[in-house]
mmCIF file of C-alpha atoms in Angstrom:
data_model
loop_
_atom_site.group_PDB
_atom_site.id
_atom_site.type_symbol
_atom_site.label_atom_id
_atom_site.label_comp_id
_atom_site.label_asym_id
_atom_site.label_seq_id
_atom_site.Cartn_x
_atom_site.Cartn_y
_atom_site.Cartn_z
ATOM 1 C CA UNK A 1 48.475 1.721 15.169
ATOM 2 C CA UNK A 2 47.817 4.553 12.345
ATOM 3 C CA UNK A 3 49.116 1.490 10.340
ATOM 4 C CA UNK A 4 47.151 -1.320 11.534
ATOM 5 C CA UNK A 5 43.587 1.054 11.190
ATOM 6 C CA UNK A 6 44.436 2.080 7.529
ATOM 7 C CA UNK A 7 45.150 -1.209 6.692
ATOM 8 C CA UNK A 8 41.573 -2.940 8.501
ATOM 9 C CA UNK A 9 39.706 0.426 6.238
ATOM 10 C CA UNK A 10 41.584 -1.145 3.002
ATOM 11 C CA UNK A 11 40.613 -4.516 3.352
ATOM 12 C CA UNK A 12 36.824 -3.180 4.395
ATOM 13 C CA UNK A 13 36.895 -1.528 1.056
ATOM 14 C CA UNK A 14 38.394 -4.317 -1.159
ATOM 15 C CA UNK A 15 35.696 -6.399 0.109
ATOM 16 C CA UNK A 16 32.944 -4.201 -0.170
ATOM 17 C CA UNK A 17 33.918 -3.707 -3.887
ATOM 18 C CA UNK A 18 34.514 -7.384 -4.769
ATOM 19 C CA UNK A 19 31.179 -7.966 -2.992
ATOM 20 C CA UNK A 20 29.699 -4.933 -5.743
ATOM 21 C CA UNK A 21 31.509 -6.341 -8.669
ATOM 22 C CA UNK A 22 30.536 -10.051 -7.689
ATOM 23 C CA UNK A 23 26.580 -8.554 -7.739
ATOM 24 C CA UNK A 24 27.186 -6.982 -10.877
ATOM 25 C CA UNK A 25 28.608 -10.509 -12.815
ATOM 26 C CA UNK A 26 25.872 -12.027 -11.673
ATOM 27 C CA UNK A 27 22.685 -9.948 -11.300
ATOM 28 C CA UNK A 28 20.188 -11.941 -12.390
ATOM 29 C CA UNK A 29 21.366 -14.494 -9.459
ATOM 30 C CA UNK A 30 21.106 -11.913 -6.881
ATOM 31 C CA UNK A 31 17.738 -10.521 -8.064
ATOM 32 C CA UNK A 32 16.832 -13.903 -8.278
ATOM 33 C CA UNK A 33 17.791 -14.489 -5.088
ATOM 34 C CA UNK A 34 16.617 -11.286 -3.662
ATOM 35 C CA UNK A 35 12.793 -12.343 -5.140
ATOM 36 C CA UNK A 36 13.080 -15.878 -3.294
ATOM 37 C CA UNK A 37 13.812 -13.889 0.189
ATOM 38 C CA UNK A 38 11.082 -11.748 -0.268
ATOM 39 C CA UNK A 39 8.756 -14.587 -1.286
ATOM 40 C CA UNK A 40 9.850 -16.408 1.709
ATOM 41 C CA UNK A 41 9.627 -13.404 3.830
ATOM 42 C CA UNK A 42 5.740 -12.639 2.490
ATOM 43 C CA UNK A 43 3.716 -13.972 5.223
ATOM 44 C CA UNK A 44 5.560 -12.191 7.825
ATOM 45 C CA UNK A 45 5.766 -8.752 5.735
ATOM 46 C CA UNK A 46 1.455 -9.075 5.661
ATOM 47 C CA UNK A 47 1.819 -10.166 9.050
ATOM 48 C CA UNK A 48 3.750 -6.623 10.028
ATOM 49 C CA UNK A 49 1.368 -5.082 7.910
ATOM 50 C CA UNK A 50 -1.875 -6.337 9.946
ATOM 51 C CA UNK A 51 -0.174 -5.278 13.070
ATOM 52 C CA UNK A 52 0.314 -1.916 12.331
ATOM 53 C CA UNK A 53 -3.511 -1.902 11.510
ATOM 54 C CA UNK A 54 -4.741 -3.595 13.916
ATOM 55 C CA UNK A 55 -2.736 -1.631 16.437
ATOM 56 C CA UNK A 56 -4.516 1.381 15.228
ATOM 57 C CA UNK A 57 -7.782 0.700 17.173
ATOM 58 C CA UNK A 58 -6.120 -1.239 19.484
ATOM 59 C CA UNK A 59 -4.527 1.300 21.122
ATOM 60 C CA UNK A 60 -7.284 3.680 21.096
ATOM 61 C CA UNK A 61 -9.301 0.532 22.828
ATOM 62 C CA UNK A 62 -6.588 0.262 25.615
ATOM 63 C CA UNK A 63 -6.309 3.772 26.626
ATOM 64 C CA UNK A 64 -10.208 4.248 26.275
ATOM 65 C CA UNK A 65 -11.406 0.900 28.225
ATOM 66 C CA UNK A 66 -10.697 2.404 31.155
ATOM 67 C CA UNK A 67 -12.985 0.046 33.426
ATOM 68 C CA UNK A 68 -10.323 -2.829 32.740
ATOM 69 C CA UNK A 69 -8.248 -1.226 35.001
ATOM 70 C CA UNK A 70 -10.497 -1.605 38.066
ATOM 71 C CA UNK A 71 -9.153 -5.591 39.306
ATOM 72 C CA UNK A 72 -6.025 -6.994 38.809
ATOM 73 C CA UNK A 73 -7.783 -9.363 36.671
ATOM 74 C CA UNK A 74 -9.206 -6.722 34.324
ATOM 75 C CA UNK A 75 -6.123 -5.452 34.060
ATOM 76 C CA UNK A 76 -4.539 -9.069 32.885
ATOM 77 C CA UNK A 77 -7.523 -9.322 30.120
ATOM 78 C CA UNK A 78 -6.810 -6.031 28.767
ATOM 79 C CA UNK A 79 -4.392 -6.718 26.383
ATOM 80 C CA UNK A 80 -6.276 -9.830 24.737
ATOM 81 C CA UNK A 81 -9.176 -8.626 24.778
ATOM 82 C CA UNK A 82 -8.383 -4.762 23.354
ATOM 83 C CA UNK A 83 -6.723 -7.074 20.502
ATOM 84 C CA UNK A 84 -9.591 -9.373 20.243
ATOM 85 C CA UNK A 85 -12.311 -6.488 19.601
ATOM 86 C CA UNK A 86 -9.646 -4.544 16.928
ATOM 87 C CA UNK A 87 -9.309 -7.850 14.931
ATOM 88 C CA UNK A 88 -13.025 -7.728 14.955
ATOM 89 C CA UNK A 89 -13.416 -4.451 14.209
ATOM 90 C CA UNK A 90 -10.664 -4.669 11.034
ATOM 91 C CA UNK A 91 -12.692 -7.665 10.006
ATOM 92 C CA UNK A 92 -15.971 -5.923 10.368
ATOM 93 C CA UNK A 93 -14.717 -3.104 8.074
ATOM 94 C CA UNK A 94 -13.927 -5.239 5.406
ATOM 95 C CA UNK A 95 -17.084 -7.735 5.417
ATOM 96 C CA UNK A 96 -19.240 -4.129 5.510
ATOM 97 C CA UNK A 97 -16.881 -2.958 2.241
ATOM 98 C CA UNK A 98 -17.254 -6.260 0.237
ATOM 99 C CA UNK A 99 -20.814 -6.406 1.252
ATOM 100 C CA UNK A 100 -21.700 -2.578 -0.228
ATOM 101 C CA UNK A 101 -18.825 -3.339 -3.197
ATOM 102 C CA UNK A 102 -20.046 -6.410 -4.837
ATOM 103 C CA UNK A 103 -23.473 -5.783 -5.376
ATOM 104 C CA UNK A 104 -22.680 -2.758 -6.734
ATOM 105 C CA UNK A 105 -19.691 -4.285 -9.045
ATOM 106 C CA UNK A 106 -22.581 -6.458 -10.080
ATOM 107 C CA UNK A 107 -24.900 -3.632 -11.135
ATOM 108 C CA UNK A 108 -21.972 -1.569 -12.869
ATOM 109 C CA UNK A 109 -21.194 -4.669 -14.808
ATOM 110 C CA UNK A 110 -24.709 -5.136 -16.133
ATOM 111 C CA UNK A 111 -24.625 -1.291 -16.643
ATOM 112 C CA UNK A 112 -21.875 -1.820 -19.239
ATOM 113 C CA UNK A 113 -22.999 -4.672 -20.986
ATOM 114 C CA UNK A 114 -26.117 -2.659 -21.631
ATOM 115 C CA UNK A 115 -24.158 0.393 -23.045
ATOM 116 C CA UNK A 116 -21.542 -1.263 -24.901
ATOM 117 C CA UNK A 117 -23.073 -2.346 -27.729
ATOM 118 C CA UNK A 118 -24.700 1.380 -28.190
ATOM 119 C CA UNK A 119 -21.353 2.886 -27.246
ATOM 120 C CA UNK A 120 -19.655 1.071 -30.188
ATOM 121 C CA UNK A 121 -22.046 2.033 -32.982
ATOM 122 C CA UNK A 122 -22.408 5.791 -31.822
ATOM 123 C CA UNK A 123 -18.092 5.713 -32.178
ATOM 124 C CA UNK A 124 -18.446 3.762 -35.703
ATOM 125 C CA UNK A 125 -20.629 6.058 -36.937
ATOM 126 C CA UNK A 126 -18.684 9.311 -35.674
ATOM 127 C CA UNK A 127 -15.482 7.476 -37.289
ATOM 128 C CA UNK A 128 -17.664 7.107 -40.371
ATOM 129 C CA UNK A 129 -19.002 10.764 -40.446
ATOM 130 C CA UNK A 130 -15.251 11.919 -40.117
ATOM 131 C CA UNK A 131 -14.044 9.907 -43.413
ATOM 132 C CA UNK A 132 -14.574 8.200 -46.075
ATOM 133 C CA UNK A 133 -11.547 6.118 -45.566
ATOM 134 C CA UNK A 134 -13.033 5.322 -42.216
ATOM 135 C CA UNK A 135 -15.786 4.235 -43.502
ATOM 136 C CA UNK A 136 -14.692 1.957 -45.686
ATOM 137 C CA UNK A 137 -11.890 0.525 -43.190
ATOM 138 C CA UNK A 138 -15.033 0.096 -41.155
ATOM 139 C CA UNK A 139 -17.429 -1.288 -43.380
ATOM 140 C CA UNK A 140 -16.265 -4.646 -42.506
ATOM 141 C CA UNK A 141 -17.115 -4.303 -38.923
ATOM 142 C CA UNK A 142 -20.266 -5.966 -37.252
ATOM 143 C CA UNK A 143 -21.079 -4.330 -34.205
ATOM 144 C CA UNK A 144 -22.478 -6.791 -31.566
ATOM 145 C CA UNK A 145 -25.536 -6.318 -29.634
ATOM 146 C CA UNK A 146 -26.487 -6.941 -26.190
ATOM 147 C CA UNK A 147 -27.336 -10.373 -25.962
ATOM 148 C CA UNK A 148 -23.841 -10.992 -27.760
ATOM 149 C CA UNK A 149 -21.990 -8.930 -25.541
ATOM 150 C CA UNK A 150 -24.013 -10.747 -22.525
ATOM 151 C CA UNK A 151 -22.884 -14.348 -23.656
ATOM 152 C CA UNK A 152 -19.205 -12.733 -24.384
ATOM 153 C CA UNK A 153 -18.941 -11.761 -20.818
ATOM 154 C CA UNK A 154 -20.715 -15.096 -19.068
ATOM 155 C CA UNK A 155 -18.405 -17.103 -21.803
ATOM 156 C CA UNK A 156 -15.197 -14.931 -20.441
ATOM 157 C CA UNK A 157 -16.305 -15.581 -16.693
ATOM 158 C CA UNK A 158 -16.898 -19.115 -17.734
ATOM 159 C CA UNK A 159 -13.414 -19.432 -18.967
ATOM 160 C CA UNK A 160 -11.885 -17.911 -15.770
ATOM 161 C CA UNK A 161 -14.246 -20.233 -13.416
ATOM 162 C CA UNK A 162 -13.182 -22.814 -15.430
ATOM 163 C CA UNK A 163 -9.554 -22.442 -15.322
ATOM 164 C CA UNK A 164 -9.612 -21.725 -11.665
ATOM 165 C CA UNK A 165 -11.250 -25.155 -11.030
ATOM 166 C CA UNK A 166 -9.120 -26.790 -13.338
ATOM 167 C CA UNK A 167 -5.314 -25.290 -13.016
ATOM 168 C CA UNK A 168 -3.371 -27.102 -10.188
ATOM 169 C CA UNK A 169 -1.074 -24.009 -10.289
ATOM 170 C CA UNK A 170 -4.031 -21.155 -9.623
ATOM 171 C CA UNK A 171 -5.133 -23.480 -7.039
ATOM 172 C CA UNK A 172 -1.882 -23.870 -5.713
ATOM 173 C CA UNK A 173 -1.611 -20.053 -5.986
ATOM 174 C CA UNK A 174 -4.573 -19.411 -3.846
ATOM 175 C CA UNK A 175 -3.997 -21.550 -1.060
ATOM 176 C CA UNK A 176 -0.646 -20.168 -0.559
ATOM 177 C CA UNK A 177 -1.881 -16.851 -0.176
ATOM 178 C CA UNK A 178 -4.092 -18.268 2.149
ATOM 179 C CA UNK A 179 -1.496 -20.011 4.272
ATOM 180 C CA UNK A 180 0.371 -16.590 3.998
ATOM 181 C CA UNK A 181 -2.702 -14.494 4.854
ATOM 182 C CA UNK A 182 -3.080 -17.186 8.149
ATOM 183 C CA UNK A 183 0.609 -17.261 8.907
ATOM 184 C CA UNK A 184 0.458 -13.484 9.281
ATOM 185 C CA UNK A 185 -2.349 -12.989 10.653
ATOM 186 C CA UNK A 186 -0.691 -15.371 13.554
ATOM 187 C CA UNK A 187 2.293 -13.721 13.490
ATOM 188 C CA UNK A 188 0.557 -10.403 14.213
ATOM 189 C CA UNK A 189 -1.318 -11.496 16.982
ATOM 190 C CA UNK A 190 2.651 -12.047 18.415
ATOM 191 C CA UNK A 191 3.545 -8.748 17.464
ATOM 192 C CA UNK A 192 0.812 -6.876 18.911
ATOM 193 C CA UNK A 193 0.324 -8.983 22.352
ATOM 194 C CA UNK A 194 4.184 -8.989 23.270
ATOM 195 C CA UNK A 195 5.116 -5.511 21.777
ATOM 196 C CA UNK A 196 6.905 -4.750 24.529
ATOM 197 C CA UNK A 197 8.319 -7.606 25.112
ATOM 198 C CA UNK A 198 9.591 -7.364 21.724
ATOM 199 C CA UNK A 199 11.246 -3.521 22.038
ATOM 200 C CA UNK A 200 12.542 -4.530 25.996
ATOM 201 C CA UNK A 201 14.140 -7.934 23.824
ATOM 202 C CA UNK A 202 15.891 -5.898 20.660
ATOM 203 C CA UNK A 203 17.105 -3.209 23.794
ATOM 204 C CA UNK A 204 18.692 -6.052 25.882
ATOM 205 C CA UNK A 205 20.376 -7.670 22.282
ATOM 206 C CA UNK A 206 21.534 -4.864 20.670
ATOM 207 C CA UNK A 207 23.142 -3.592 24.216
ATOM 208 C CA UNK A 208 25.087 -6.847 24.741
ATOM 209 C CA UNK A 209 26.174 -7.751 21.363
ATOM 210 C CA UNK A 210 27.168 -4.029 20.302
ATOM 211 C CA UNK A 211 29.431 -0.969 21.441
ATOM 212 C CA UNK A 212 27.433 1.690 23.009
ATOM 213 C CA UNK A 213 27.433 3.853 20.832
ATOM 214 C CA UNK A 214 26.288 1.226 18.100
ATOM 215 C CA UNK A 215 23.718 -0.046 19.961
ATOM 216 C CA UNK A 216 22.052 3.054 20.887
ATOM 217 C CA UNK A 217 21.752 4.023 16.677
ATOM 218 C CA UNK A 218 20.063 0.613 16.403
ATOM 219 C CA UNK A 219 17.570 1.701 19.172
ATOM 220 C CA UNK A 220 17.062 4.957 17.438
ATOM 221 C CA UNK A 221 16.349 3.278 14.149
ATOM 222 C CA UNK A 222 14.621 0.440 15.687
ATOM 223 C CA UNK A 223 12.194 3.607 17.407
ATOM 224 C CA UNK A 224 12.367 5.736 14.143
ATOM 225 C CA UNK A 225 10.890 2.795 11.987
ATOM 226 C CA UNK A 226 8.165 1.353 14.205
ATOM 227 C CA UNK A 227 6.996 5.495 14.635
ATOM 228 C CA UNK A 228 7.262 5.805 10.746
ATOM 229 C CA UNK A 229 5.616 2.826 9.781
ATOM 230 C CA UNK A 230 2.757 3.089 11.775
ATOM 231 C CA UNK A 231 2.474 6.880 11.027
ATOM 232 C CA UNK A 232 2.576 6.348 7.795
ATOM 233 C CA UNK A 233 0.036 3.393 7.597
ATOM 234 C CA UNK A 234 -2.695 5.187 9.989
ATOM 235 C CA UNK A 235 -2.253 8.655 8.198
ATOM 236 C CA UNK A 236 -3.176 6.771 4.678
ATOM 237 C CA UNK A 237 -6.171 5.494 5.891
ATOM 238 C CA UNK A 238 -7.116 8.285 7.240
ATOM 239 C CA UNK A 239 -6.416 10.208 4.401
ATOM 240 C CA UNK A 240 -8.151 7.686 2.518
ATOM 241 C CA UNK A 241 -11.308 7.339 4.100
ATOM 242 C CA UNK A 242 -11.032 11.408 4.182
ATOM 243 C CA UNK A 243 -11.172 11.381 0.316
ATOM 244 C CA UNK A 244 -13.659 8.448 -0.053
ATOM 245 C CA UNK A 245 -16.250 10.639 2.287
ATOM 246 C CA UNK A 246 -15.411 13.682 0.616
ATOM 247 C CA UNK A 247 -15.856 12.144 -3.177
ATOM 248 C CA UNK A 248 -19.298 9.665 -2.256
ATOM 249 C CA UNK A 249 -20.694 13.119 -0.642
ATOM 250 C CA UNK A 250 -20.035 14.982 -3.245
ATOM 251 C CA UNK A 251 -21.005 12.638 -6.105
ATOM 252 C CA UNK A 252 -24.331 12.095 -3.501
ATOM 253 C CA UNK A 253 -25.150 15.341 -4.202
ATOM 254 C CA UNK A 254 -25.032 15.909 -7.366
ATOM 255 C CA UNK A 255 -26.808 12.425 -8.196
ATOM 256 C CA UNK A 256 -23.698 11.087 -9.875
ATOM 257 C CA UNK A 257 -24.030 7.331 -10.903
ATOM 258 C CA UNK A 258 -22.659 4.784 -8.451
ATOM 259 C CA UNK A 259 -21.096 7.169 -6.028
ATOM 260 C CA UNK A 260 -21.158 4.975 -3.324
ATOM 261 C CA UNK A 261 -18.802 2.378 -5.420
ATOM 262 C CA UNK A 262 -16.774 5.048 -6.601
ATOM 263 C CA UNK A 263 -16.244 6.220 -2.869
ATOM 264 C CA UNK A 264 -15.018 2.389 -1.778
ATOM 265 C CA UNK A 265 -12.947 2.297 -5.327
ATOM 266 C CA UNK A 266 -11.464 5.713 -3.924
ATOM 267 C CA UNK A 267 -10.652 4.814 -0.600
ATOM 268 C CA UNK A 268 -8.966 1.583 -1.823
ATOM 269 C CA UNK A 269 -6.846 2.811 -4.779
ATOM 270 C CA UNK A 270 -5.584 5.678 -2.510
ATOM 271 C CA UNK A 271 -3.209 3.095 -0.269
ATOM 272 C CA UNK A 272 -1.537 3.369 -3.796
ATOM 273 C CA UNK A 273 0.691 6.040 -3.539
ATOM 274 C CA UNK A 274 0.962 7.926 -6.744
ATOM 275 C CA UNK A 275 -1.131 5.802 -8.868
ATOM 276 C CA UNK A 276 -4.143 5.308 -7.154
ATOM 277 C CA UNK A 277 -5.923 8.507 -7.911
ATOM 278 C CA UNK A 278 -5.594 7.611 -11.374
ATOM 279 C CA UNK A 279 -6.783 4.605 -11.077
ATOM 280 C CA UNK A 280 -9.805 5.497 -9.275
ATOM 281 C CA UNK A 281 -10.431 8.196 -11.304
ATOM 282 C CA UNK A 282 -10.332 6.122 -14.770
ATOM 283 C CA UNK A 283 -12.546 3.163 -13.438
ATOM 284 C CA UNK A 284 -14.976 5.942 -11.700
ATOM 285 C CA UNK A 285 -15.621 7.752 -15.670
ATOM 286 C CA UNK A 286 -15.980 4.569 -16.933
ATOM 287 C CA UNK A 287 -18.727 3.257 -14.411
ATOM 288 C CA UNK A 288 -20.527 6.763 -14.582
ATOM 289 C CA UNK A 289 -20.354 6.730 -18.518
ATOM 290 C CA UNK A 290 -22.018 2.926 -18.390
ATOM 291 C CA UNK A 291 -24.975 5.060 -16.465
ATOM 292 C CA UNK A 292 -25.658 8.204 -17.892
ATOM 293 C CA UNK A 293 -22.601 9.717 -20.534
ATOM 294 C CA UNK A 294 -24.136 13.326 -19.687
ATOM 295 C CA UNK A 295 -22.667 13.525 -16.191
ATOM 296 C CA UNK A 296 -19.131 12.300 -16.868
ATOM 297 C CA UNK A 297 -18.071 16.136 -17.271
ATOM 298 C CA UNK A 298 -19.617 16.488 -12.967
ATOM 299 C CA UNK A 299 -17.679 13.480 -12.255
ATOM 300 C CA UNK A 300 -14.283 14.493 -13.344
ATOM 301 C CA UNK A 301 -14.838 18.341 -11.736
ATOM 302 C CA UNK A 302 -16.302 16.880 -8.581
ATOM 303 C CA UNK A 303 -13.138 14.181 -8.781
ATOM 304 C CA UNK A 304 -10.804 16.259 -9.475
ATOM 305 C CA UNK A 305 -11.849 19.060 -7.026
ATOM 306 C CA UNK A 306 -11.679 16.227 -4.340
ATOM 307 C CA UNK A 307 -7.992 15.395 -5.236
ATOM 308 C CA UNK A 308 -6.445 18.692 -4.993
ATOM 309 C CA UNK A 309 -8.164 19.173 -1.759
ATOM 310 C CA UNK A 310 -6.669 16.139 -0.589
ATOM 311 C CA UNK A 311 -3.563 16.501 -2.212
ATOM 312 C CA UNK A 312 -3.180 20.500 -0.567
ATOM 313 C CA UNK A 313 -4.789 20.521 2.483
ATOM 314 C CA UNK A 314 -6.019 17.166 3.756
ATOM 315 C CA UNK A 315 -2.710 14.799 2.680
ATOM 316 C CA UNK A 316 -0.015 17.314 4.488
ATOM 317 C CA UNK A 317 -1.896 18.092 7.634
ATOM 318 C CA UNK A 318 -1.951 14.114 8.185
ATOM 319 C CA UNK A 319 1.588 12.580 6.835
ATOM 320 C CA UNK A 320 3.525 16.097 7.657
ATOM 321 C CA UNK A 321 5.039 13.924 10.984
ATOM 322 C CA UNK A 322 4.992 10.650 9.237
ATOM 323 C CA UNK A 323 7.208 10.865 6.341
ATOM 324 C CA UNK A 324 9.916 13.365 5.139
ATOM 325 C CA UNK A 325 10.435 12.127 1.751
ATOM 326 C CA UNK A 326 10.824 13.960 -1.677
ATOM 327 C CA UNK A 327 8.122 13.354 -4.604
ATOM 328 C CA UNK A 328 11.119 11.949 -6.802
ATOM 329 C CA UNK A 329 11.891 9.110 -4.186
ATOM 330 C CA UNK A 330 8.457 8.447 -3.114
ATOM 331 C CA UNK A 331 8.257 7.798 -6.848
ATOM 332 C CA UNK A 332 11.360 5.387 -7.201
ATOM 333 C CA UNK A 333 10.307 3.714 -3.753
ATOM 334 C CA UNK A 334 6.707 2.724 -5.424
ATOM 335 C CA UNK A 335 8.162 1.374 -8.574
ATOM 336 C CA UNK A 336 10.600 -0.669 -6.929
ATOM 337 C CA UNK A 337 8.404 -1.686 -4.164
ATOM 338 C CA UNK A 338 5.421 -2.755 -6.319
ATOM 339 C CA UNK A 339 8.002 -4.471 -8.781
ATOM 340 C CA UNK A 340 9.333 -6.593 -5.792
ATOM 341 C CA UNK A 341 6.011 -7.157 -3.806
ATOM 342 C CA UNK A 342 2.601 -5.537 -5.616
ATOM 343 C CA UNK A 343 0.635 -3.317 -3.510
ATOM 344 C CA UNK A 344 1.769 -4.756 -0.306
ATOM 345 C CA UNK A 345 5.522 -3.631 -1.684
ATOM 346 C CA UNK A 346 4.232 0.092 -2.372
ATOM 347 C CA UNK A 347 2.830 0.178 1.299
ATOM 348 C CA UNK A 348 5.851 -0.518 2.625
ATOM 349 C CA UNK A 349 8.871 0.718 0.588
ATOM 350 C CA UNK A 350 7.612 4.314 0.846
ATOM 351 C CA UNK A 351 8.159 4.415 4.875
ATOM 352 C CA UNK A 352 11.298 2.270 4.567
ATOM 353 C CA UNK A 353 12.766 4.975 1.936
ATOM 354 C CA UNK A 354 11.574 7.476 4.464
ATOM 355 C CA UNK A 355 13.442 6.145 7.419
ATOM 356 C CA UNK A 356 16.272 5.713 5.090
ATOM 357 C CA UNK A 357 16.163 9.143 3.580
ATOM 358 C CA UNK A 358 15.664 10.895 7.440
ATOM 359 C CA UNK A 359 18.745 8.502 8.816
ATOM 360 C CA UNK A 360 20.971 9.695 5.752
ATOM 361 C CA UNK A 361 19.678 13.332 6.181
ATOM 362 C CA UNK A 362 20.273 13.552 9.681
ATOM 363 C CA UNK A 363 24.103 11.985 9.720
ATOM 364 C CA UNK A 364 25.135 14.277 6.677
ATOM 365 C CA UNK A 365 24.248 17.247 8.675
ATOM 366 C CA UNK A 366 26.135 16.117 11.167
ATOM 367 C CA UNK A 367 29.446 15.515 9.206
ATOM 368 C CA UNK A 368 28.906 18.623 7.790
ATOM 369 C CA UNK A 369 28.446 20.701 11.155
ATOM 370 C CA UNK A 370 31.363 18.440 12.530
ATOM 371 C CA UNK A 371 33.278 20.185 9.766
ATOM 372 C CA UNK A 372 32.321 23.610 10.398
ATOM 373 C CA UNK A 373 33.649 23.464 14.102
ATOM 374 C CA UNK A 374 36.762 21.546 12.772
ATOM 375 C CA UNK A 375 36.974 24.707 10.434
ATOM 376 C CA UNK A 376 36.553 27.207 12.865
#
């Protein structure tokens, strides 16, 4: 018997290691494959991701709508119609964001044509001041004025209009993000209306396919991920509308250029763990330098103030129960996840590395106080 186990553990292992060496002779294959899943697997990765949105006011809808439990036919509209008013709420959220951010986008970008050409002969001329060898690199150099810069830009969003209405392939682009934006969109309307349906369905599959004990660690990871994921979704936008208030008050008060834009910008880069504040940040000095140069210094002091608020107080009150993951990983999850996927990647590799890192972290202390009482 001893026999028969240590030989089913070699041939596990022999496997397992021609399967690594087999990846490793042909990478590029697997990656290539890997991309084509995860392509394929798109519209139902957004549609996960509008689910665990969606379900953020829909739950607060079904627990607070308490007059749909009066009738028994109340009760059988509550579901549809608690998801029917957080779809419109989601959707109301975002028309009221693109409604405040384009305008404003439009105004910024008039702002910097205005200043550029100004911008570019106050830094000639301090290059000029500082050498003579500037100077004469720079001689050469024709700095264009307003009107130019003006017909650069409309000429640049000419091109891009242009190429849009003329490239099959952008077009092609577009309306598959569409389809995939529609497909998952559909498929969260599943999620959300059957959710329980769904967990009752994964119980009754893992229990008769799988040992007991095997089936109730799928159960537990099943519970662990849907608890993580949506933790970690809801606490970032809390956070991030958190920070956005915090920044547009701040910048409110001390009559900082385009604070309201640089409050959406900030509430939008931060779902980009790591890199967003950055982000923000850079394309906030930028837009307040286009305005008035004098009160880029306020901006980056009120900024930066906001961040390490966020960062110390506001960020680990909110995600302290919805991930347990080390700065280092959270770093490798992003990179890999936003190589893979983009933004939508970075969203969600961070919880999966959590639930991986918590599962790993939870069996090793395990072995290791198995040992201890073996020891003893």
């Amino acid at each position: 018997m001893a026999e028969e186990r240590f030989s089913k553990k070699n041939i596990k292992t022999i496997v397992l290691l021609m399967m690594f060496a087999f990846m490793l002779y042909r990478f590029d294959n697997v990656m290539m494959a890997i991309r084509d899943i995860i392509f394929i697997m798109t519209p139902f990765f957004m549609g996960a991701l509008i689910a665990i949105i969606v379900d953020i006011p829909m739950k607060w809808l079904e627990k607070n709508l308490r007059f749909l439990q009066r009738t028994p036919f109340l009760r059988k509209i509550k579901r549809p119609l608690s998801l029917s008013l957080a779809f419109i709420i989601v959707i109301a959220i975002i028309t009221v964001l693109l409604l405040v951010i384009i305008p404003e986008v439009s105004g910024a970008v008039e702002s910097l044509i205005a200043v550029i050409p100004e911008t570019l002969r106050a830094l000639t001329n301090w290059l000029s001041e500082q050498s003579d060898k500037f100077s004469e690199n720079l001689a050469f150099i024709e700095v264009p004025n307003q009107t130019e810069v003006k017909s650069y830009y409309e000429q640049f969003i000419q091109y891009i209009l242009g190429g849009i209405s003329n490239s099959p392939h952008i077009i092609s682009s577009a309306a598959s993000g569409i389809t995939d934006i529609f497909i998952g969109a559909v498929f969260a309307v599943y999620m959300l209306f059957s959710k329980e349906k769904i967990k009752a369905g994964f119980r009754v599959f893992s229990n008769t396919y799988f040992k007991p004990a095997t089936s109730f660690k799928m159960q537990k990871v099943f519970t662990l991920s849907t608890r993580i994921f949506s933790d970690f979704i809801g606490g970032q936008m809390l956070q991030s509308a958190s920070s956005a208030i915090l920044t547009g008050l701040l910048l409110w008060i001390f009559r900082t250029p385009y604070s309201t834009l640089i409050a959406m910008l900030v509430f939008i880069t931060a779902f980009v763990p790591i890199f967003g504040p950055y982000i923000s940040g850079a394309a906030g000095a930028i837009l307040v330098f286009s305005a008035d140069s004098s009160m880029v210094p306020v901006f980056l002091l009120v900024f930066l103030v906001v961040q390490q608020i966020s960062g110390s107080v506001i960020y680990p009150r909110i995600m302290r129960n919805a991930i347990h993951l080390p700065s280092i990983w959270v770093l490798v999850s992003v990179t890999i996840g936003g190589g893979l996927m983009g933004i939508v990647g970075m969203l969600f590799f961070v919880p999966l590395a959590a639930i991986i890192y918590q599962i790993l972290e939870e069996d090793i202390q395990k072995k290791q106080k198995a040992k201890l009482v073996k020891n003893e």
